[in-house]
GROMACS .gro file of C-alpha atoms in nm:
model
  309
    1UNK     CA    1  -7.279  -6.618  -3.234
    2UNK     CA    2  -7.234  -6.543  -2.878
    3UNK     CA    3  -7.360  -6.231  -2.704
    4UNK     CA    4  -7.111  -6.025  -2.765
    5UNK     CA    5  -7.074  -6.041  -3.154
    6UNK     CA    6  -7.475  -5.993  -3.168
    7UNK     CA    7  -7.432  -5.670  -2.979
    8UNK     CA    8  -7.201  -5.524  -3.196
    9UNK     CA    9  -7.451  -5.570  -3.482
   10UNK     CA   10  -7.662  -5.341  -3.309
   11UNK     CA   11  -7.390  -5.064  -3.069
   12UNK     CA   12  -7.109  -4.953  -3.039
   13UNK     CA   13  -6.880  -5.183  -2.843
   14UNK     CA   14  -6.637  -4.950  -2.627
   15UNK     CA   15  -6.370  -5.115  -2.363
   16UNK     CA   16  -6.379  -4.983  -2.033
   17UNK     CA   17  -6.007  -5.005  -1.900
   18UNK     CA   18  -5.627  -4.883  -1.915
   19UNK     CA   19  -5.559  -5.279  -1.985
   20UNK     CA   20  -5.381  -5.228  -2.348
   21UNK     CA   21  -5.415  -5.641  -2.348
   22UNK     CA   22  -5.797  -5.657  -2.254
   23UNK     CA   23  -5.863  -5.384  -2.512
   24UNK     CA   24  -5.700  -5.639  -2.766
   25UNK     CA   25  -5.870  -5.954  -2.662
   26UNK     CA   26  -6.213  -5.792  -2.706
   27UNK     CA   27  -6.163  -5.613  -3.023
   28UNK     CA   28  -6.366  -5.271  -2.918
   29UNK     CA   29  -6.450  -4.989  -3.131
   30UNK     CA   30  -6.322  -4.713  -2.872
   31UNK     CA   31  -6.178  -4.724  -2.502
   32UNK     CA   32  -6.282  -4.539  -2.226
   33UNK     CA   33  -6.023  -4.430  -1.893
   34UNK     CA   34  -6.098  -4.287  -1.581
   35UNK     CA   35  -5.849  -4.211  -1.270
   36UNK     CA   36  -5.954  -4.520  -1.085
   37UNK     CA   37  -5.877  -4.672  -1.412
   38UNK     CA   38  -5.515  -4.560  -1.471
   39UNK     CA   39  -5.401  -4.634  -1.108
   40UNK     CA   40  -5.545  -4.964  -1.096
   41UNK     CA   41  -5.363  -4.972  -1.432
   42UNK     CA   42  -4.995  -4.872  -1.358
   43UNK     CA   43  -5.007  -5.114  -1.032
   44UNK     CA   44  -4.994  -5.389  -1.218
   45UNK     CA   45  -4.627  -5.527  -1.320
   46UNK     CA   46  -4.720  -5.512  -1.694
   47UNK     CA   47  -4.777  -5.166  -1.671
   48UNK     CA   48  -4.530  -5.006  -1.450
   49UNK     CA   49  -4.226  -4.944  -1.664
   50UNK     CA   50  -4.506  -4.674  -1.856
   51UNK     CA   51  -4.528  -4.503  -1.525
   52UNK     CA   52  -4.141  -4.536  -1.478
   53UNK     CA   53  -4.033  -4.418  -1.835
   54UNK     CA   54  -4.297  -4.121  -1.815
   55UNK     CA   55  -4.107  -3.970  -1.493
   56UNK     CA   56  -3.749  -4.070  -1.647
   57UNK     CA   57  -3.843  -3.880  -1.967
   58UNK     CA   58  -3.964  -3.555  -1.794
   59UNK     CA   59  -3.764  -3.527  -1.496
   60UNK     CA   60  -3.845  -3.127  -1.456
   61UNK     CA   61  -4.197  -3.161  -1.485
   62UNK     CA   62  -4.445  -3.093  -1.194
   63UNK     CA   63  -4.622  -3.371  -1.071
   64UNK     CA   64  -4.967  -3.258  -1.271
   65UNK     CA   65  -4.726  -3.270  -1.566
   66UNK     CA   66  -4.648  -3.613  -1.518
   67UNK     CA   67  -5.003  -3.693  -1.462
   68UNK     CA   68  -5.082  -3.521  -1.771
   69UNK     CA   69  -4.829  -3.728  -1.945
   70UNK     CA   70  -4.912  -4.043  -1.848
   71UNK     CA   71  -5.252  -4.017  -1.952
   72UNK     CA   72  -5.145  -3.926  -2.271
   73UNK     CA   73  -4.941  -4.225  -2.287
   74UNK     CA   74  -5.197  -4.452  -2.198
   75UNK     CA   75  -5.435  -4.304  -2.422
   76UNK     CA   76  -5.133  -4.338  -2.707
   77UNK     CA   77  -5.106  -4.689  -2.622
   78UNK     CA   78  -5.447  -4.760  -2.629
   79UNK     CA   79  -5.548  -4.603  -2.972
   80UNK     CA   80  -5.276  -4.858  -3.093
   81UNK     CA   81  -5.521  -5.110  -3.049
   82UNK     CA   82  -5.866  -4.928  -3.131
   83UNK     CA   83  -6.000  -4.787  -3.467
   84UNK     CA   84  -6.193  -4.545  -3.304
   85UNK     CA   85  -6.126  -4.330  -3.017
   86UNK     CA   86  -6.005  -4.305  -2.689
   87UNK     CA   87  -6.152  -4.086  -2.414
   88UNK     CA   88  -5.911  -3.952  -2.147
   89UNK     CA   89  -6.039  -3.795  -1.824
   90UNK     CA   90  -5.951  -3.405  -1.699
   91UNK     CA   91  -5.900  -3.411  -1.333
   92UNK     CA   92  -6.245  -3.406  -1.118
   93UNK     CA   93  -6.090  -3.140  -0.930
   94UNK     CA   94  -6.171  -2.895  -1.217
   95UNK     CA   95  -6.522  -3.000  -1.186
   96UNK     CA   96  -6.627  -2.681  -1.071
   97UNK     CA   97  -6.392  -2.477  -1.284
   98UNK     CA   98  -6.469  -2.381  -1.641
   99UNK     CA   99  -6.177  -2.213  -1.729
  100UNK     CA  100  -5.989  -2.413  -1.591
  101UNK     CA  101  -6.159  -2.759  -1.723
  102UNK     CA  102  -6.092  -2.557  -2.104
  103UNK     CA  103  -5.746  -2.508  -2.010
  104UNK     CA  104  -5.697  -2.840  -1.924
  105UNK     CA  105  -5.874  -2.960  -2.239
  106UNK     CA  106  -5.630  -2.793  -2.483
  107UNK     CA  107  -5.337  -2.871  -2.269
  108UNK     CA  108  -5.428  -3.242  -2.283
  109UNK     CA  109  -5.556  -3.212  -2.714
  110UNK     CA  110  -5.230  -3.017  -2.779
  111UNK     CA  111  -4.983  -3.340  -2.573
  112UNK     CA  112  -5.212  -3.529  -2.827
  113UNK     CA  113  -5.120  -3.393  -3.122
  114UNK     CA  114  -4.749  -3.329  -3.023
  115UNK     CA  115  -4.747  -3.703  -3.017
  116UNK     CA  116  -4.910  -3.749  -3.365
  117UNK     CA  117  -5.248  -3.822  -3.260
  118UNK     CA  118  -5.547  -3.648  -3.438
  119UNK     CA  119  -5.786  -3.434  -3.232
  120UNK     CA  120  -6.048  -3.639  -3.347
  121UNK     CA  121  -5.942  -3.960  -3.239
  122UNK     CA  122  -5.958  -3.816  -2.897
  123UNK     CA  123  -6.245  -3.723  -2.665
  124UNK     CA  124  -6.164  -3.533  -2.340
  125UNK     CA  125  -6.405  -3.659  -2.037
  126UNK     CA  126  -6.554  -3.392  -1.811
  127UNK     CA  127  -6.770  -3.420  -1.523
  128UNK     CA  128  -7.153  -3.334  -1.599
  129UNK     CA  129  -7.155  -3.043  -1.339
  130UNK     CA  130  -7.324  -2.741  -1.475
  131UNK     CA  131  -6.928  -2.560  -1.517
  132UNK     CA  132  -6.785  -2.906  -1.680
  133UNK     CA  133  -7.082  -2.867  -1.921
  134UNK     CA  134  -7.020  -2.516  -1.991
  135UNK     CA  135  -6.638  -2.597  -2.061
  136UNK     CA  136  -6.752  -2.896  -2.305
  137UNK     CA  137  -6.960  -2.577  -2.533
  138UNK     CA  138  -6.645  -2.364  -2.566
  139UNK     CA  139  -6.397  -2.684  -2.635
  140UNK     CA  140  -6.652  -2.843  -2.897
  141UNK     CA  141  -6.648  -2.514  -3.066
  142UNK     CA  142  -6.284  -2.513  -3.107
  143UNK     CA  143  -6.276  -2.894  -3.243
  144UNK     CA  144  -6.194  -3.068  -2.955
  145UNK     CA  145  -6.473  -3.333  -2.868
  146UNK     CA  146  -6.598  -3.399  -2.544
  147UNK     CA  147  -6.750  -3.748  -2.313
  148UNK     CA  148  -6.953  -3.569  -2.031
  149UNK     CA  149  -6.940  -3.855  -1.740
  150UNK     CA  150  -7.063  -3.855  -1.429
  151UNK     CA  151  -7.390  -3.805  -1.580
  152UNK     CA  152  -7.723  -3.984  -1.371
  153UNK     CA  153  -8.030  -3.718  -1.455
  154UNK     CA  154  -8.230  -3.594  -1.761
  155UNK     CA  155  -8.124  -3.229  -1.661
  156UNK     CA  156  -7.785  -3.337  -1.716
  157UNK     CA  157  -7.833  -3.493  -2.039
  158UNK     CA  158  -8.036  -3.205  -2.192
  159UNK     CA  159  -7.797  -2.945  -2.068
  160UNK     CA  160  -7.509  -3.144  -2.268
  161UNK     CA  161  -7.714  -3.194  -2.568
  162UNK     CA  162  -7.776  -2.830  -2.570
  163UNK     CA  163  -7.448  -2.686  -2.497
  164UNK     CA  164  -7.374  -2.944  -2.849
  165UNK     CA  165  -7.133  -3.238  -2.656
  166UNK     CA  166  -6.977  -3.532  -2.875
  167UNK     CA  167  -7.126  -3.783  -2.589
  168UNK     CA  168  -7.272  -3.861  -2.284
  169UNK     CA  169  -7.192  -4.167  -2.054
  170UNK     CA  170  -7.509  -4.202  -1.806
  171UNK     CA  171  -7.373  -4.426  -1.512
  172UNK     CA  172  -7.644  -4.726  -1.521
  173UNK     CA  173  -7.426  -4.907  -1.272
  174UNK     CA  174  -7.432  -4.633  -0.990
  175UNK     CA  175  -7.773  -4.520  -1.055
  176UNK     CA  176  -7.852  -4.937  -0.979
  177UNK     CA  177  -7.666  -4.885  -0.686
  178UNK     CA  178  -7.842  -4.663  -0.468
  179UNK     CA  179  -8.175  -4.735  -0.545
  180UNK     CA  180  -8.055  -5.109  -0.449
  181UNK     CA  181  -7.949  -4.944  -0.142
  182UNK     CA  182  -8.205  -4.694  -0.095
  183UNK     CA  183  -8.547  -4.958  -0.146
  184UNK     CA  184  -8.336  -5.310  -0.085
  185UNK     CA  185  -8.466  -5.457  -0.375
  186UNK     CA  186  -8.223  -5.628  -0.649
  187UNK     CA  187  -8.377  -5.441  -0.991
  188UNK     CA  188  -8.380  -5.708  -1.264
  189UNK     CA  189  -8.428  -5.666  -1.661
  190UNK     CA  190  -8.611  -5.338  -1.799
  191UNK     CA  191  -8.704  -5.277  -1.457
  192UNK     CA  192  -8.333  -5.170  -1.370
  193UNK     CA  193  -8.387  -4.757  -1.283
  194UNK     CA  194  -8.042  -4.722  -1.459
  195UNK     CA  195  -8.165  -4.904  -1.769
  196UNK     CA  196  -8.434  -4.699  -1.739
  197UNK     CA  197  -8.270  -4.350  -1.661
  198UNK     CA  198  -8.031  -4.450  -1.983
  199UNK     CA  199  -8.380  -4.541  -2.220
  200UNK     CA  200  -8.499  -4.218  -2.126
  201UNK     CA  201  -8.258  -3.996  -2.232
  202UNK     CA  202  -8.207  -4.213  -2.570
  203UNK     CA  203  -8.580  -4.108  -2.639
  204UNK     CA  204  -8.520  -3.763  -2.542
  205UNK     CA  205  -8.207  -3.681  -2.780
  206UNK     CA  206  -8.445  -3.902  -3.078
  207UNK     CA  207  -8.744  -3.693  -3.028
  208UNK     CA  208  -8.611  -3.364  -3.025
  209UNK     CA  209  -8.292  -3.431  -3.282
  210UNK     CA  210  -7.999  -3.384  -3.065
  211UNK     CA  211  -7.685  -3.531  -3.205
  212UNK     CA  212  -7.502  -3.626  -2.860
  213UNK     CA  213  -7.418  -3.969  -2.887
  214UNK     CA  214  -7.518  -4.156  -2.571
  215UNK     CA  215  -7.274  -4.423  -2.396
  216UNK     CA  216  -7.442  -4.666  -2.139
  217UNK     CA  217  -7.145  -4.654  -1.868
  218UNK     CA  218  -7.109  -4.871  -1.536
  219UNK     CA  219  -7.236  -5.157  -1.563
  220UNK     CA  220  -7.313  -5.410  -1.281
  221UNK     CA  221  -7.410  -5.682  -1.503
  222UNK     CA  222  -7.484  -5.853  -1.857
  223UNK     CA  223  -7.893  -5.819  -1.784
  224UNK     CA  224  -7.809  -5.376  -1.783
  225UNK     CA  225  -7.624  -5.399  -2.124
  226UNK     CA  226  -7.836  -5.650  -2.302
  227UNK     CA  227  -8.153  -5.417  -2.218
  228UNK     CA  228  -7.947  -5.161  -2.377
  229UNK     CA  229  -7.879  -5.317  -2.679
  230UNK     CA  230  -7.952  -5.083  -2.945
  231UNK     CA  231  -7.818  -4.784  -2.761
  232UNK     CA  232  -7.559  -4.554  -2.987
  233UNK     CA  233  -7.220  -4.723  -2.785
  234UNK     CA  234  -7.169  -4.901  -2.467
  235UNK     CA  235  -6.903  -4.915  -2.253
  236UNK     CA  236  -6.821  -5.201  -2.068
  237UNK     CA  237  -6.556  -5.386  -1.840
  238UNK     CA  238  -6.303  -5.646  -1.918
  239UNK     CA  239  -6.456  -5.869  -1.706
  240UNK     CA  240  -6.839  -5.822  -1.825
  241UNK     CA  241  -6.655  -5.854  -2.184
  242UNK     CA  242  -6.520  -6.207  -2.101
  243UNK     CA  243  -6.910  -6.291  -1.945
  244UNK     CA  244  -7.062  -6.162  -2.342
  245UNK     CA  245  -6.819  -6.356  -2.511
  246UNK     CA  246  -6.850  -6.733  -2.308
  247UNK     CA  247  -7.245  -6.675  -2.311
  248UNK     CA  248  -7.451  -6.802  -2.627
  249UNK     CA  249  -7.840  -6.678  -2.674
  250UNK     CA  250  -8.025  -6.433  -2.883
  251UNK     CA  251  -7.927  -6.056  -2.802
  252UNK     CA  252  -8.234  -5.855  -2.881
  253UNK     CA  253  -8.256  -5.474  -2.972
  254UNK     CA  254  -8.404  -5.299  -2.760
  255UNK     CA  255  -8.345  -4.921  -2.793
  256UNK     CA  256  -8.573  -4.819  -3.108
  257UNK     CA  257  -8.674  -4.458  -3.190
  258UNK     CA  258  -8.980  -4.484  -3.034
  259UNK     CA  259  -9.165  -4.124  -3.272
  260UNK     CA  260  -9.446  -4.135  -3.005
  261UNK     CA  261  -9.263  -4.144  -2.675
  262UNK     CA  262  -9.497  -3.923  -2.442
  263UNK     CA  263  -9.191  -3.711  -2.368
  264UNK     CA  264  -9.209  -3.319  -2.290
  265UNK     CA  265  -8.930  -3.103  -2.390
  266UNK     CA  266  -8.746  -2.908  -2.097
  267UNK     CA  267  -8.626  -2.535  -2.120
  268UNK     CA  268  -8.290  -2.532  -1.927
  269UNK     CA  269  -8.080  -2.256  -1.813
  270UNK     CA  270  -7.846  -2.223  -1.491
  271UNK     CA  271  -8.124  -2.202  -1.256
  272UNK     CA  272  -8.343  -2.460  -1.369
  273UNK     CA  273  -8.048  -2.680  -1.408
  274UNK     CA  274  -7.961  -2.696  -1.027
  275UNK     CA  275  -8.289  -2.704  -0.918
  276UNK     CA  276  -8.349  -3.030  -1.092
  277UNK     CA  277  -8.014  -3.186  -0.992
  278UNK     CA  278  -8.100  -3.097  -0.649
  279UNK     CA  279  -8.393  -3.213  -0.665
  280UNK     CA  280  -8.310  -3.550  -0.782
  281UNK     CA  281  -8.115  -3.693  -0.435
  282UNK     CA  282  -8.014  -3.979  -0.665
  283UNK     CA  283  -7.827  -3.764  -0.929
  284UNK     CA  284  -7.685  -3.509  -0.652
  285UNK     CA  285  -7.517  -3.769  -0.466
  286UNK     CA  286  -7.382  -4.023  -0.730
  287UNK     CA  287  -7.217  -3.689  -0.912
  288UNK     CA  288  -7.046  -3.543  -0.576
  289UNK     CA  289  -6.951  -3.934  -0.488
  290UNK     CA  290  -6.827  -3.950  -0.800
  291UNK     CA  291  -6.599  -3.680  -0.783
  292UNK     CA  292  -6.517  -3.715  -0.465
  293UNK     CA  293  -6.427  -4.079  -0.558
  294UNK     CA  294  -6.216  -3.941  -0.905
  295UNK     CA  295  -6.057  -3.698  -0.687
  296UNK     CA  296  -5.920  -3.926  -0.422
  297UNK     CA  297  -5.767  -4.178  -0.687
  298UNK     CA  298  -5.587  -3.898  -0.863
  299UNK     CA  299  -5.416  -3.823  -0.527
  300UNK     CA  300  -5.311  -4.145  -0.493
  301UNK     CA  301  -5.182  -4.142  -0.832
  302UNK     CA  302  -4.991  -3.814  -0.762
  303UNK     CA  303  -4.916  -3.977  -0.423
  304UNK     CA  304  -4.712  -4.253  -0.611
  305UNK     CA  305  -4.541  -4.049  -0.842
  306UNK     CA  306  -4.386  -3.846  -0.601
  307UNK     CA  307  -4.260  -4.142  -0.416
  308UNK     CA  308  -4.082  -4.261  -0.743
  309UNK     CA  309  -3.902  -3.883  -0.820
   0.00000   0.00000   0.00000
């Protein structure tokens, strides 16, 4: 068996794209979509007429409409070729806005269900900001399940456990990335600090019983998912997909519930949350990056639609 079969014996397999024909190839449980995802999506020939028909068939909308629209069309699409579920991103310009972000939510659940997809089948992605996370508590309670993203700190992950979240995705990738930057040197194996960030919030959730499914996100490379085999999904690039599937060799698990793990439990409100995140130069950055990043893509998405109206 190659790589990629043996993980799926042991998590979740979840495609990270807007490709409908990747997501087909690889045969995934779930999808994931971001903004960077969906543009880089619609630019390519295969995709455009979605874009095209979306503004044809709502010619009165607002451009946030449209947006709104074509996500739901992508995420229509996709579930066409998935089992499980599809997560579809709010706009990271909400971030800071929990009324806003729970707006949002139903808005996007409700274009879900107009179009015959079940609420469950769906999982709205929020930022892991201390308002996103606040959002994710009141949507959960009203049925509609949440992937908190943008997540690179224990303080994060506990506050989403407790406020009762579907899932996390920690960012292994981007946490790689600036210590790589930060120390110059190229962090192999178990000694990846993403692998590491990700193993240490899977032992957290075990020890203390937390449901919240965690998602290993961002990956740079096969060596980051393989030492997260065992974690409850994974979500992972066409192209790292394609690597998995040509490469033969034993795939190990090696996330276990580990009863023992010398970990202290952590009493979190508002205060104690930002004073963790802030104190954590890694997490503060990659999350403001990251929205920053989000943020900038949607405008270019808007950007483009309004050139085709």
């Amino acid at each position: 068996m190659n790589q990629l079969a043996q993980l799926k014996q042991y998590t979740t397999v979840v495609a990270d794209t807007g490709d409908f024909q990747s997501i087909k190839a690889y045969a995934p449980q779930d999808a994931t979509t971001n903004p960077s995802l969906i543009l880089k999506a619609v630019q390519k020939p295969e995709y455009r007429p979605l874009l095209e028909k979306t503004i044809a068939d709502f010619p009165h909308a607002s451009t946030e409409e449209i947006v709104d629209r074509l996500l739901i069309a992508f995420g229509t699409e996709i579930l066409k070729f998935v089992p499980g579920r599809v997560s579809t991103e709010i706009d990271a310009a909400l971030s800071f806005d929990t009324q806003a972000t729970v707006a949002k939510g139903r808005e996007l659940i409700a274009l879900y269900e107009a179009a015959g997809i079940a609420r469950g089948r769906v999982l709205i992605k929020i930022a892991s900001t201390w308002e996103g996370i606040r959002a994710a508590e009141i949507l959960e309670q009203e049925g509609i399940r949440c992937n908190l993203t943008l997540l690179f700190s224990l303080c994060q992950a506990v506050a989403c456990a407790e406020a009762g979240v579907q899932l996390i995705s920690p960012f292994v990738g981007r946490i790689y990335d600036w210590y790589k930057k930060s120390t110059g040197t190229d962090y192999q194996g178990a000694d990846d600090p993403g692998v590491q960030s990700v193993k240490r919030i899977y032992q957290y959730y075990r020890k203390f019983g937390y449901k919240t499914e965690v998602m290993g996100a961002s990956f740079r490379n096969t060596s980051q998912i393989l030492e997260l085999a065992g974690c409850d999904l994974l979500t992972i690039s066409p192209d790292l997909l394609q690597k998995l599937a040509d490469t033969e060799g034993t795939v190990e698990r090696k996330l276990v519930t580990d009863a023992n793990a010398d970990i202290d439990k952590i009493a979190l409100d508002e205060k104690t949350f930002r004073f963790m995140l802030n104190e954590d130069a890694m997490a503060t950055e990659k999350l403001a990056e990251g929205i920053r990043a989000f943020c900038a893509d949607s405008g270019k998405l808007k950007k483009m639609i309004g050139e085709m109206r």
